[in-house]
XYZ file of C-alpha atoms in Angstrom:
690
model
C 0.253 0.095 0.406
C 1.192 3.700 -0.635
C 1.717 5.787 2.379
C -0.849 8.287 2.455
C 1.997 11.121 2.438
C 3.875 9.019 -1.133
C 3.325 12.622 -2.576
C 4.853 14.835 -0.276
C 7.810 12.165 -0.332
C 7.889 12.422 -4.057
C 7.598 17.072 -3.738
C 10.058 16.817 -2.011
C 12.881 13.957 -3.695
C 12.424 15.895 -6.463
C 12.792 19.471 -4.997
C 16.132 18.346 -3.638
C 17.742 16.919 -6.005
C 16.564 19.071 -8.676
C 18.479 22.513 -5.963
C 21.269 20.430 -6.436
C 21.264 19.285 -9.782
C 20.746 23.283 -10.657
C 24.039 24.319 -8.311
C 26.716 21.978 -9.660
C 24.628 23.430 -13.105
C 25.369 27.051 -11.297
C 28.796 25.966 -10.196
C 30.052 24.717 -13.375
C 29.057 27.926 -15.935
C 26.481 25.622 -17.480
C 22.901 26.368 -19.062
C 19.560 25.381 -17.421
C 17.309 23.140 -19.044
C 14.546 25.431 -21.339
C 12.536 25.005 -24.754
C 14.948 27.747 -26.049
C 16.581 27.058 -29.249
C 19.604 28.644 -27.606
C 19.455 25.573 -25.127
C 22.223 22.302 -25.994
C 20.492 19.837 -27.666
C 22.049 17.703 -25.826
C 23.952 17.903 -21.947
C 27.002 15.471 -20.776
C 26.544 14.710 -17.228
C 28.866 12.733 -14.572
C 27.651 10.140 -12.935
C 27.063 11.275 -10.040
C 24.967 14.260 -11.835
C 23.148 11.688 -14.400
C 21.713 10.152 -11.159
C 20.279 13.195 -9.858
C 18.488 13.722 -12.826
C 17.120 10.450 -13.128
C 15.954 10.585 -9.863
C 13.525 13.817 -10.755
C 12.282 12.281 -13.282
C 11.501 8.326 -12.034
C 9.580 11.438 -8.844
C 8.676 12.919 -11.515
C 7.255 10.020 -13.895
C 5.464 8.592 -10.037
C 3.520 11.959 -9.237
C 1.966 12.657 -11.938
C 0.298 9.429 -11.860
C -0.138 9.466 -8.675
C -2.175 12.511 -8.955
C -3.793 11.915 -12.460
C -5.763 8.163 -10.445
C -6.500 5.373 -11.489
C -8.597 5.974 -13.910
C -7.273 8.585 -16.572
C -3.429 6.619 -16.047
C -4.607 3.160 -16.548
C -5.678 4.777 -20.532
C -2.619 6.422 -22.092
C -3.300 8.585 -24.464
C -3.396 7.286 -28.199
C -2.720 10.732 -29.942
C 0.279 11.343 -28.619
C 2.335 10.505 -31.935
C 0.016 12.242 -34.643
C 1.572 15.800 -34.608
C 4.694 14.120 -34.528
C 4.577 11.404 -37.275
C 2.829 14.430 -39.782
C 5.958 17.142 -38.634
C 8.465 13.710 -39.667
C 6.079 13.106 -42.418
C 5.846 17.011 -43.854
C 9.475 18.351 -42.544
C 7.827 21.148 -41.078
C 10.986 21.329 -38.830
C 12.902 22.420 -41.828
C 10.101 24.747 -43.191
C 12.200 27.563 -41.736
C 15.129 28.302 -40.063
C 15.058 28.152 -36.210
C 16.508 31.534 -35.413
C 13.236 33.117 -37.730
C 9.865 32.661 -37.369
C 6.972 32.256 -39.963
C 2.761 32.189 -39.698
C 0.380 28.550 -40.568
C 0.518 29.491 -43.522
C 3.798 29.972 -44.783
C 4.232 26.708 -43.748
C 1.674 24.916 -44.708
C 2.918 26.958 -48.408
C 5.781 25.345 -47.844
C 4.913 21.504 -46.578
C 2.979 21.735 -49.488
C -0.122 20.378 -47.153
C -3.382 22.490 -46.219
C -3.114 26.095 -43.555
C -6.096 24.033 -41.263
C -4.188 20.485 -41.240
C -1.592 22.577 -40.000
C -2.063 24.436 -37.861
C -4.223 21.823 -35.592
C -1.002 19.095 -35.681
C 1.131 22.222 -34.613
C -1.038 23.325 -32.406
C -1.019 19.594 -30.500
C 3.139 19.477 -31.002
C 3.320 22.662 -28.997
C 1.409 20.663 -26.185
C 4.812 18.889 -26.708
C 6.770 21.555 -25.910
C 7.698 21.117 -29.835
C 7.144 24.944 -31.507
C 5.790 27.256 -29.915
C 3.084 30.715 -30.389
C 4.776 34.333 -28.624
C 1.730 35.617 -30.465
C -1.089 34.629 -32.521
C -0.422 32.838 -35.739
C 3.137 32.665 -35.503
C 4.966 30.741 -35.172
C 8.904 29.825 -33.533
C 10.914 27.012 -32.756
C 11.812 25.526 -29.241
C 14.699 23.305 -28.986
C 12.617 20.138 -29.168
C 11.832 21.080 -33.512
C 15.069 22.201 -33.904
C 17.163 19.278 -32.925
C 14.386 17.103 -35.514
C 15.219 19.948 -37.842
C 19.088 19.815 -36.839
C 19.690 15.231 -36.494
C 17.860 13.980 -39.475
C 18.805 9.997 -37.459
C 16.147 11.639 -34.963
C 13.596 12.180 -37.845
C 14.084 8.660 -39.195
C 14.051 6.912 -35.839
C 10.456 9.256 -35.940
C 9.576 7.750 -39.118
C 10.516 4.334 -38.316
C 7.803 3.899 -35.173
C 5.151 5.699 -36.612
C 5.216 3.056 -39.788
C 6.707 0.299 -38.761
C 6.403 0.228 -35.078
C 3.581 1.412 -34.281
C 1.144 0.017 -36.527
C 2.440 -3.324 -36.027
C 1.981 -2.657 -32.064
C -1.947 -1.543 -31.977
C -2.284 -5.286 -33.958
C -1.187 -7.582 -31.327
C -2.678 -8.366 -29.552
C -5.144 -9.633 -32.779
C -2.121 -11.630 -33.953
C -1.489 -13.403 -30.477
C -5.400 -14.628 -30.800
C -4.935 -15.944 -34.271
C -1.895 -17.777 -34.276
C -1.181 -17.979 -29.909
C 2.303 -18.581 -29.483
C 3.572 -18.669 -32.949
C 7.353 -17.727 -33.497
C 7.015 -17.122 -36.366
C 8.224 -13.312 -38.332
C 5.618 -13.632 -41.066
C 2.959 -14.249 -38.375
C 2.804 -10.753 -36.467
C 0.945 -7.204 -36.209
C 2.648 -6.339 -38.358
C 1.590 -9.524 -40.906
C -1.593 -8.326 -40.014
C -1.742 -4.410 -40.467
C 0.126 -4.482 -43.744
C -2.360 -7.876 -44.828
C 1.129 -9.521 -45.554
C 3.142 -13.012 -44.923
C 6.146 -11.732 -45.387
C 8.428 -11.036 -42.403
C 9.767 -7.093 -41.549
C 12.454 -7.206 -42.343
C 11.929 -8.666 -45.569
C 9.217 -6.163 -46.625
C 11.356 -2.520 -45.788
C 14.099 -4.516 -46.932
C 12.157 -4.921 -50.422
C 11.277 -0.773 -50.310
C 14.734 2.277 -51.238
C 13.037 4.867 -48.423
C 11.498 2.437 -45.799
C 15.101 0.660 -45.935
C 17.121 3.657 -45.830
C 15.060 5.133 -43.089
C 14.745 1.890 -41.109
C 18.451 2.182 -41.246
C 19.238 5.499 -39.846
C 17.108 4.664 -37.578
C 19.150 2.233 -36.147
C 22.438 4.875 -36.592
C 19.675 6.707 -34.076
C 19.644 4.078 -31.683
C 22.746 2.589 -31.872
C 24.221 6.399 -30.893
C 22.960 6.723 -27.361
C 25.891 5.708 -24.803
C 24.493 2.155 -23.416
C 24.548 1.326 -26.595
C 27.680 2.993 -27.704
C 30.562 0.024 -28.697
C 33.241 0.971 -26.693
C 30.880 -0.319 -23.787
C 32.046 -3.940 -25.367
C 35.395 -3.119 -26.701
C 36.574 -1.417 -23.835
C 34.550 -3.971 -21.618
C 36.459 -7.090 -23.181
C 40.028 -8.504 -23.845
C 40.348 -8.646 -27.235
C 44.298 -8.044 -26.777
C 44.075 -11.446 -25.980
C 42.239 -13.432 -29.174
C 43.507 -14.108 -32.140
C 40.423 -14.716 -34.286
C 37.346 -13.303 -34.417
C 34.266 -13.646 -36.833
C 31.712 -10.427 -36.683
C 28.148 -12.901 -36.937
C 25.784 -10.469 -39.005
C 28.596 -7.324 -38.351
C 26.955 -4.875 -40.818
C 29.077 -2.851 -42.527
C 31.742 -3.134 -40.067
C 31.716 -0.285 -37.915
C 32.488 -2.645 -34.917
C 33.991 -5.062 -36.203
C 36.791 -1.936 -36.961
C 36.403 -0.317 -33.629
C 37.100 -3.628 -32.178
C 40.350 -3.752 -35.108
C 41.803 -1.391 -33.030
C 41.723 -1.288 -30.148
C 43.831 -4.738 -29.963
C 46.684 -4.750 -32.621
C 47.033 -8.282 -32.692
C 43.737 -9.334 -33.832
C 42.094 -10.423 -36.800
C 38.564 -9.994 -37.728
C 35.812 -11.655 -40.246
C 33.195 -9.793 -41.051
C 30.563 -11.349 -42.207
C 26.214 -10.205 -43.432
C 24.429 -11.205 -46.477
C 26.964 -10.353 -49.210
C 24.158 -7.051 -50.434
C 24.554 -5.982 -46.904
C 28.441 -5.476 -47.244
C 29.259 -4.746 -51.103
C 30.397 -2.154 -51.601
C 31.884 -1.396 -48.337
C 35.550 0.182 -47.941
C 38.423 -1.118 -46.084
C 40.231 1.433 -44.479
C 44.113 0.876 -45.046
C 45.608 -0.178 -41.607
C 42.686 -2.253 -41.323
C 43.094 -4.253 -45.028
C 45.709 -6.572 -43.221
C 43.713 -8.000 -40.489
C 40.242 -7.977 -41.552
C 38.169 -9.324 -44.387
C 34.454 -9.237 -44.670
C 32.683 -12.444 -45.643
C 29.621 -12.468 -47.019
C 27.441 -15.001 -45.187
C 23.773 -15.783 -43.603
C 23.351 -16.842 -40.218
C 21.516 -19.920 -41.216
C 23.267 -21.540 -42.640
C 26.751 -23.435 -40.968
C 29.097 -20.847 -39.838
C 32.303 -21.083 -42.601
C 35.016 -19.899 -40.304
C 36.371 -22.902 -38.242
C 38.359 -23.125 -34.876
C 37.933 -19.134 -34.386
C 38.395 -17.488 -31.009
C 35.483 -15.656 -30.259
C 32.546 -15.246 -32.752
C 30.971 -11.929 -32.163
C 26.327 -11.984 -32.084
C 25.938 -8.119 -31.800
C 22.514 -6.861 -31.347
C 20.869 -10.098 -33.953
C 19.680 -12.335 -30.967
C 17.180 -10.063 -29.902
C 16.040 -9.528 -33.722
C 14.746 -13.200 -33.461
C 12.424 -16.129 -31.276
C 14.112 -18.015 -29.489
C 13.647 -20.908 -32.770
C 15.319 -19.008 -34.734
C 17.744 -17.713 -32.404
C 18.125 -21.303 -31.534
C 18.993 -21.934 -35.777
C 21.886 -19.225 -35.686
C 23.478 -20.559 -32.487
C 22.776 -24.313 -34.263
C 24.825 -23.040 -37.187
C 28.483 -22.370 -35.678
C 29.119 -25.819 -33.236
C 30.078 -27.213 -36.466
C 32.899 -24.653 -36.416
C 33.961 -24.061 -32.599
C 36.665 -25.064 -31.631
C 37.206 -26.301 -27.637
C 37.788 -23.057 -25.775
C 36.030 -21.077 -28.303
C 33.523 -17.931 -26.640
C 30.578 -17.520 -28.416
C 29.802 -13.173 -26.699
C 27.050 -11.859 -27.367
C 26.984 -7.994 -27.184
C 22.780 -7.552 -26.932
C 20.083 -6.354 -25.001
C 19.416 -7.615 -21.253
C 16.032 -7.423 -19.817
C 16.287 -6.446 -15.701
C 15.156 -8.198 -13.777
C 11.739 -7.699 -11.647
C 11.981 -4.740 -9.553
C 15.121 -4.216 -10.263
C 14.432 -0.560 -11.981
C 12.453 1.936 -10.470
C 9.257 1.710 -12.420
C 9.371 4.435 -14.833
C 12.958 2.752 -16.111
C 11.872 -0.264 -16.531
C 9.012 0.690 -18.773
C 11.086 1.438 -22.148
C 12.993 -2.258 -22.430
C 10.238 -3.768 -21.745
C 8.205 -1.696 -24.943
C 11.147 -2.777 -26.103
C 10.074 -5.797 -25.902
C 6.494 -5.784 -27.227
C 7.778 -4.019 -29.995
C 9.592 -6.864 -30.957
C 7.074 -8.960 -30.693
C 4.786 -7.445 -32.642
C 6.943 -6.605 -35.573
C 8.632 -10.066 -36.126
C 7.362 -11.933 -33.012
C 11.367 -11.620 -31.680
C 11.909 -10.646 -28.148
C 14.686 -9.716 -25.246
C 15.618 -11.770 -22.763
C 16.939 -11.651 -19.919
C 19.475 -14.073 -18.130
C 17.434 -16.890 -17.482
C 16.511 -16.715 -20.840
C 19.590 -16.188 -22.622
C 20.755 -19.072 -20.754
C 18.363 -22.120 -21.701
C 18.571 -20.526 -24.860
C 21.871 -21.533 -25.554
C 21.300 -23.834 -22.564
C 18.654 -25.319 -25.407
C 21.043 -25.401 -28.653
C 23.524 -28.082 -26.783
C 24.266 -28.180 -23.500
C 28.053 -28.057 -23.882
C 28.111 -23.980 -23.977
C 28.765 -23.329 -20.340
C 30.451 -20.880 -18.345
C 27.501 -18.104 -18.605
C 28.600 -14.617 -17.718
C 26.264 -11.963 -17.983
C 27.823 -8.569 -17.736
C 25.852 -4.890 -18.183
C 29.499 -2.180 -18.105
C 28.748 0.820 -16.814
C 27.648 3.987 -18.740
C 30.993 4.947 -17.317
C 34.611 5.531 -16.651
C 36.533 7.297 -14.596
C 39.759 4.976 -15.209
C 41.335 6.756 -11.798
C 43.565 3.798 -10.671
C 44.935 2.988 -14.269
C 46.387 7.390 -14.684
C 47.346 6.427 -10.471
C 49.277 3.605 -10.893
C 50.478 4.945 -14.581
C 51.272 8.408 -12.597
C 53.100 6.113 -9.442
C 55.541 3.987 -11.858
C 56.776 7.008 -13.639
C 57.879 8.650 -9.816
C 59.732 5.171 -9.909
C 57.653 2.599 -7.740
C 59.549 -0.726 -7.919
C 56.328 -2.729 -6.951
C 52.701 -1.856 -7.988
C 49.833 -3.892 -7.637
C 46.937 -3.312 -9.754
C 43.500 -4.922 -8.178
C 41.118 -5.873 -10.115
C 38.009 -7.361 -10.834
C 39.028 -8.286 -14.549
C 42.061 -10.019 -14.644
C 42.056 -9.417 -18.228
C 41.547 -6.642 -18.534
C 43.836 -5.812 -15.381
C 46.599 -7.246 -17.633
C 45.418 -4.796 -20.782
C 46.452 -1.686 -18.282
C 49.435 -3.112 -17.196
C 50.335 -3.166 -20.419
C 49.698 0.214 -21.569
C 51.430 1.850 -18.262
C 54.772 -0.862 -19.163
C 54.445 0.472 -22.925
C 54.161 4.475 -21.542
C 56.180 4.015 -19.245
C 58.944 1.802 -19.732
C 58.815 1.012 -16.371
C 60.259 -3.124 -16.285
C 57.319 -5.439 -16.589
C 58.483 -6.516 -13.020
C 57.187 -3.589 -11.053
C 53.178 -4.651 -11.998
C 51.210 -7.240 -10.858
C 48.208 -7.732 -11.958
C 45.744 -9.950 -9.298
C 42.814 -10.399 -9.037
C 39.681 -8.094 -5.712
C 36.484 -8.487 -6.034
C 35.222 -6.075 -3.563
C 31.596 -7.517 -3.692
C 33.182 -10.582 -2.068
C 34.604 -11.337 2.030
C 36.995 -14.263 0.736
C 38.233 -12.828 -2.649
C 39.291 -9.351 0.280
C 40.217 -11.888 2.516
C 42.773 -13.714 -0.159
C 44.249 -10.700 -1.740
C 44.839 -9.366 1.912
C 46.888 -12.574 2.391
C 48.738 -12.017 -0.817
C 49.689 -7.930 0.223
C 50.614 -9.514 3.996
C 53.028 -12.175 2.028
C 55.098 -8.746 0.624
C 58.294 -7.653 1.790
C 56.685 -4.167 2.793
C 53.871 -1.888 2.034
C 53.824 2.227 1.533
C 50.236 3.373 -0.026
C 47.177 0.876 0.146
C 44.773 3.704 -2.302
C 41.164 3.137 -2.047
C 39.698 3.810 -5.003
C 36.704 0.501 -5.925
C 32.780 1.780 -5.965
C 30.207 1.318 -8.260
C 27.048 3.343 -8.441
C 23.779 1.399 -9.474
C 20.304 1.584 -10.317
C 19.188 -2.309 -9.851
C 18.743 -3.334 -6.739
C 21.018 -6.597 -5.592
C 21.979 -7.700 -2.094
C 25.348 -8.934 -1.366
C 26.189 -10.813 0.983
C 23.290 -9.556 3.038
C 24.446 -6.103 2.409
C 23.377 -3.254 -0.823
C 24.927 -3.456 -3.266
C 26.753 -0.085 -2.446
C 27.458 -0.216 0.552
C 28.424 -3.361 0.361
C 31.145 -2.876 -1.784
C 31.572 0.830 -1.035
C 31.416 0.818 2.450
C 31.181 -2.929 3.800
C 33.703 -4.101 1.516
C 36.351 -1.192 1.903
C 36.955 -1.084 5.393
C 36.807 -4.345 5.309
C 40.128 -4.138 3.443
C 41.462 -1.329 5.236
C 41.732 -3.638 8.293
C 42.752 -6.466 6.856
C 45.973 -4.446 4.956
C 45.965 -1.864 8.207
C 48.592 -4.409 10.389
C 50.810 -4.650 7.047
C 50.839 -0.779 6.869
C 51.884 -0.309 10.495
C 54.711 -3.252 10.546
C 56.454 -1.234 7.244
C 56.284 1.556 9.523
C 57.962 -0.290 12.198
C 60.324 -2.162 10.198
C 61.876 0.906 7.695
C 60.997 3.999 9.253
C 58.864 4.664 7.040
C 55.140 6.357 7.017
C 53.071 4.194 4.962
C 49.512 6.194 3.932
C 45.658 4.415 3.770
C 43.977 7.051 0.957
C 40.199 5.984 0.841
C 39.011 8.161 -2.163
C 35.135 9.350 -1.673
C 33.849 12.266 -3.651
C 32.350 16.428 -3.211
C 28.759 15.083 -3.718
C 29.242 13.680 0.070
C 27.649 17.262 1.114
C 24.062 16.139 -1.293
C 23.179 13.273 1.343
C 21.022 14.353 3.854
C 21.504 10.466 5.422
C 18.772 10.269 8.153
C 19.773 7.154 8.634
C 21.551 8.106 11.308
C 19.153 9.017 13.913
C 17.122 4.817 13.345
C 18.126 2.851 15.859
C 20.457 0.801 13.539
C 21.855 2.792 9.864
C 22.816 -0.396 8.415
C 19.925 -2.722 8.672
C 17.929 0.861 7.405
C 19.862 1.220 4.050
C 19.021 -2.112 3.688
C 15.472 -1.137 3.714
C 14.138 -0.698 -0.249
C 11.745 1.293 -0.152
C 13.599 4.322 1.465
C 15.666 6.573 -1.357
C 17.141 6.358 -5.343
C 19.336 4.427 -5.494
C 21.201 8.301 -6.669
C 20.757 8.686 -2.488
C 22.497 5.290 -1.384
C 25.529 6.282 -3.961
C 25.791 10.024 -1.964
C 24.721 7.657 1.542
C 27.944 5.409 1.116
C 29.839 8.364 0.318
C 29.332 10.482 3.473
C 29.908 6.819 5.431
C 33.343 6.547 3.602
C 33.966 10.055 5.125
C 32.729 9.327 8.741
C 33.812 5.817 9.171
C 37.800 7.268 7.822
C 36.890 10.204 10.348
C 36.294 7.656 13.610
C 39.037 5.415 12.215
C 42.426 8.675 12.205
C 42.682 8.920 16.282
C 42.906 5.790 16.517
C 46.090 5.405 14.021
C 48.225 7.982 15.694
C 51.508 7.719 16.881
C 51.285 3.801 15.122
C 52.901 5.531 11.819
C 49.964 5.284 9.467
C 48.504 8.067 7.365
C 45.262 7.744 7.007
C 43.629 10.508 4.392
C 40.145 10.663 2.107
C 40.212 12.801 -0.994
C 38.061 14.091 -3.852
C 39.834 13.225 -6.932
C 36.647 15.523 -8.241
C 34.332 15.365 -11.411
C 36.410 13.661 -13.639
C 35.513 11.373 -16.982
C 37.034 9.583 -19.782
C 36.363 8.640 -23.362
C 33.955 7.274 -22.702
C 32.336 9.071 -21.087
C 32.496 11.709 -23.257
C 30.601 9.706 -26.034
C 27.327 10.500 -26.069
C 24.012 10.323 -28.178
C 23.211 11.612 -32.084
C 23.088 14.646 -31.168
C 26.609 15.788 -30.379
C 26.842 15.476 -33.939
C 25.579 19.517 -33.649
C 27.192 20.496 -29.913
C 29.684 19.005 -27.129
C 29.665 19.712 -23.740
C 32.877 18.888 -22.052
C 32.927 19.460 -18.435
C 35.148 17.883 -15.547
C 38.258 17.297 -15.929
C 40.195 14.559 -17.321
C 41.148 11.125 -16.113
C 45.197 12.231 -16.125
C 44.164 15.195 -14.137
C 41.920 13.548 -11.100
C 44.501 10.895 -10.887
C 46.778 13.894 -9.744
C 44.439 14.385 -7.090
C 45.085 10.327 -5.506
C 48.457 10.750 -5.909
C 49.025 14.407 -4.371
C 46.869 11.935 -0.964
C 48.635 9.045 -1.381
C 52.231 11.020 -1.124
C 50.688 14.164 1.523
C 52.512 14.399 5.048
C 51.055 13.898 8.199
C 49.392 16.981 7.708
C 47.101 14.940 6.032
C 46.305 12.549 8.964
C 42.242 12.744 9.472
C 41.758 15.257 6.557
C 39.913 15.384 3.443
C 41.854 16.339 0.875
C 40.463 18.139 -2.464
C 42.633 19.150 -4.889
C 45.597 17.756 -3.624
C 45.599 20.348 -0.897
C 43.942 19.319 2.912
C 41.219 21.294 2.214
C 38.027 19.995 5.350
C 36.013 23.255 5.148
C 35.636 21.044 1.433
C 33.926 18.890 4.558
C 29.831 19.229 4.263
C 28.316 21.514 7.648
C 27.337 18.087 8.342
C 30.560 16.488 8.919
C 31.946 19.248 10.323
C 28.961 19.338 12.744
C 28.750 18.154 16.564
C 25.512 15.839 14.887
C 28.187 14.463 12.258
C 31.068 13.857 14.521
C 28.472 11.496 16.642
C 27.239 10.182 13.632
C 30.611 8.716 13.330
C 30.444 7.179 16.242
C 27.272 5.526 16.004
C 28.863 4.656 12.392
C 31.988 3.132 12.779
C 30.878 1.123 16.195
C 28.025 -0.851 13.891
C 30.158 -1.131 11.134
C 33.377 -2.287 13.902
C 30.484 -5.409 14.401
C 29.927 -6.153 11.363
C 33.581 -6.616 10.463
C 33.689 -8.474 13.545
C 31.319 -10.495 12.039
C 33.002 -10.994 9.060
C 36.895 -12.045 10.572
C 36.163 -11.641 14.594
C 38.713 -9.286 15.994
C 39.933 -7.919 13.169
C 39.248 -3.820 14.633
C 40.847 -4.021 17.722
């Protein structure tokens, strides 16, 4: 049952998160969102700030539904696509320049439509903030109409949805009744809509206009941050692969990216002959990349490759046909070969907010309506492979984060340049760690013996213990730099605690407690001042943290109904600061310097790559990864003046701490959190916090 004060809670969330977002925009001299044509088409926000935007959207969506009530919210507006479809079909947004105004009559003549129809359609579009009417009969552009005019792929996507997907969806239920349980691509809502027994893919391919529109629409979709090929390239160790076959790889865009990321790899890109014809292979890739005509419903001709990549293919097909695609790979697979699927994976129920879950669930139904295809969750993917051949093993579903600062890698590069005799890269993905090691060696010319890659998963107590045991066997340890952390948008309990808290707080300080004795011993034996440096963020100051007043803080943070995922991340970074301040006094006289830092807002190339709107405008803000990493190194090398302190921009600056942290209440909260965390850590490893 929804609590009676839910609308007030949502209103408060919207106000609080919007205020924080506005503060960030103001502090960075960025424009506030508006409908004016001067508004940037896309704002690229760092993960911390993007989480605030997501929280506002989620709360607003729920508040609108509550305000509408159960009946009105049940009935979606059936006409919402009418006007935007007309804008696209008649090229209305391009009928006059964005910086000028026009009249309904002038627009109608330019677009060859009756003026009365033009007026009705545009005034409907204006209710969605597309165009405006500053004075009677005078039409002006808004940011959205300008985007429609200046970003053609967006218009192609609108056309594809309006002409193919929406009509098919209106007959989906009819198709389900006519062909119950069908997996055939010719027995669909699309087939009923267009009175055909030919699958949608073939129908659109036979019509040059529709084929081009569909191709441009797919380009628009693939340009979105979540579809960016860098998620694949940056999260799989392609440098360790000899031969890769890209099955259904279209014109080779992805294959080329992979080939450039791994200089030793050889790539074969396969698709139908009519798809790959007239495709030019760049001169620098001609010796390592090959195009091959192949129908993936026939036996795979390339034998004994290391990887068979299937990207954004299987979700276009029902299980029957997806299984056929996979089955045709089997004769080519050598022992140890991998089938790498880069496709959408539906979240489990409850993992996302209803607002965020709506789009992938709608996509699943659209796929059924046009092709009897489907989106799959992790269990569906495993079931699909097992149904094809029981010899498929080692299933792993990985959802790479949308961005990655790479601060740890860049910090390690700095330490290598400073002449460190030994660097341990603690990583969750060992192969990715080895790639980072090689990159650091190539750029610093350090000895291959300097850097070692060790596995570490802060979500696993066993992994943390194993890692710490290895550390204890080292001759000395001078710096423990704890930079790992996550920001998640799905609910998951890890070893009894919400994942964000489990990794960013419990795992972080469990590792610190395990390695602290080695740091103290190093100080004693070598007369050194080892550093324990923990990374937080300046947005810790935005956490509300009402949980500190609850009987048990960590129990309260395990309550799924409390707060948003964005708030949990902020809270986790606040807890890091509080715990560090509580621990620091106990380390006086130990020889170990504990400090906390904020690296500032930073982003990598991956975080900078956004949607197709970036062809018009890019906003780069935040510091580079390399710049941010300097703050980590500065903290890890800081002197005794940094003990127990907060560092910002490489300098001790406790004034950057939130007023709450510096208050008497903050001191009480720090003591309370540390006592509870001590109990948790001692339950994991008795006596560890003594």
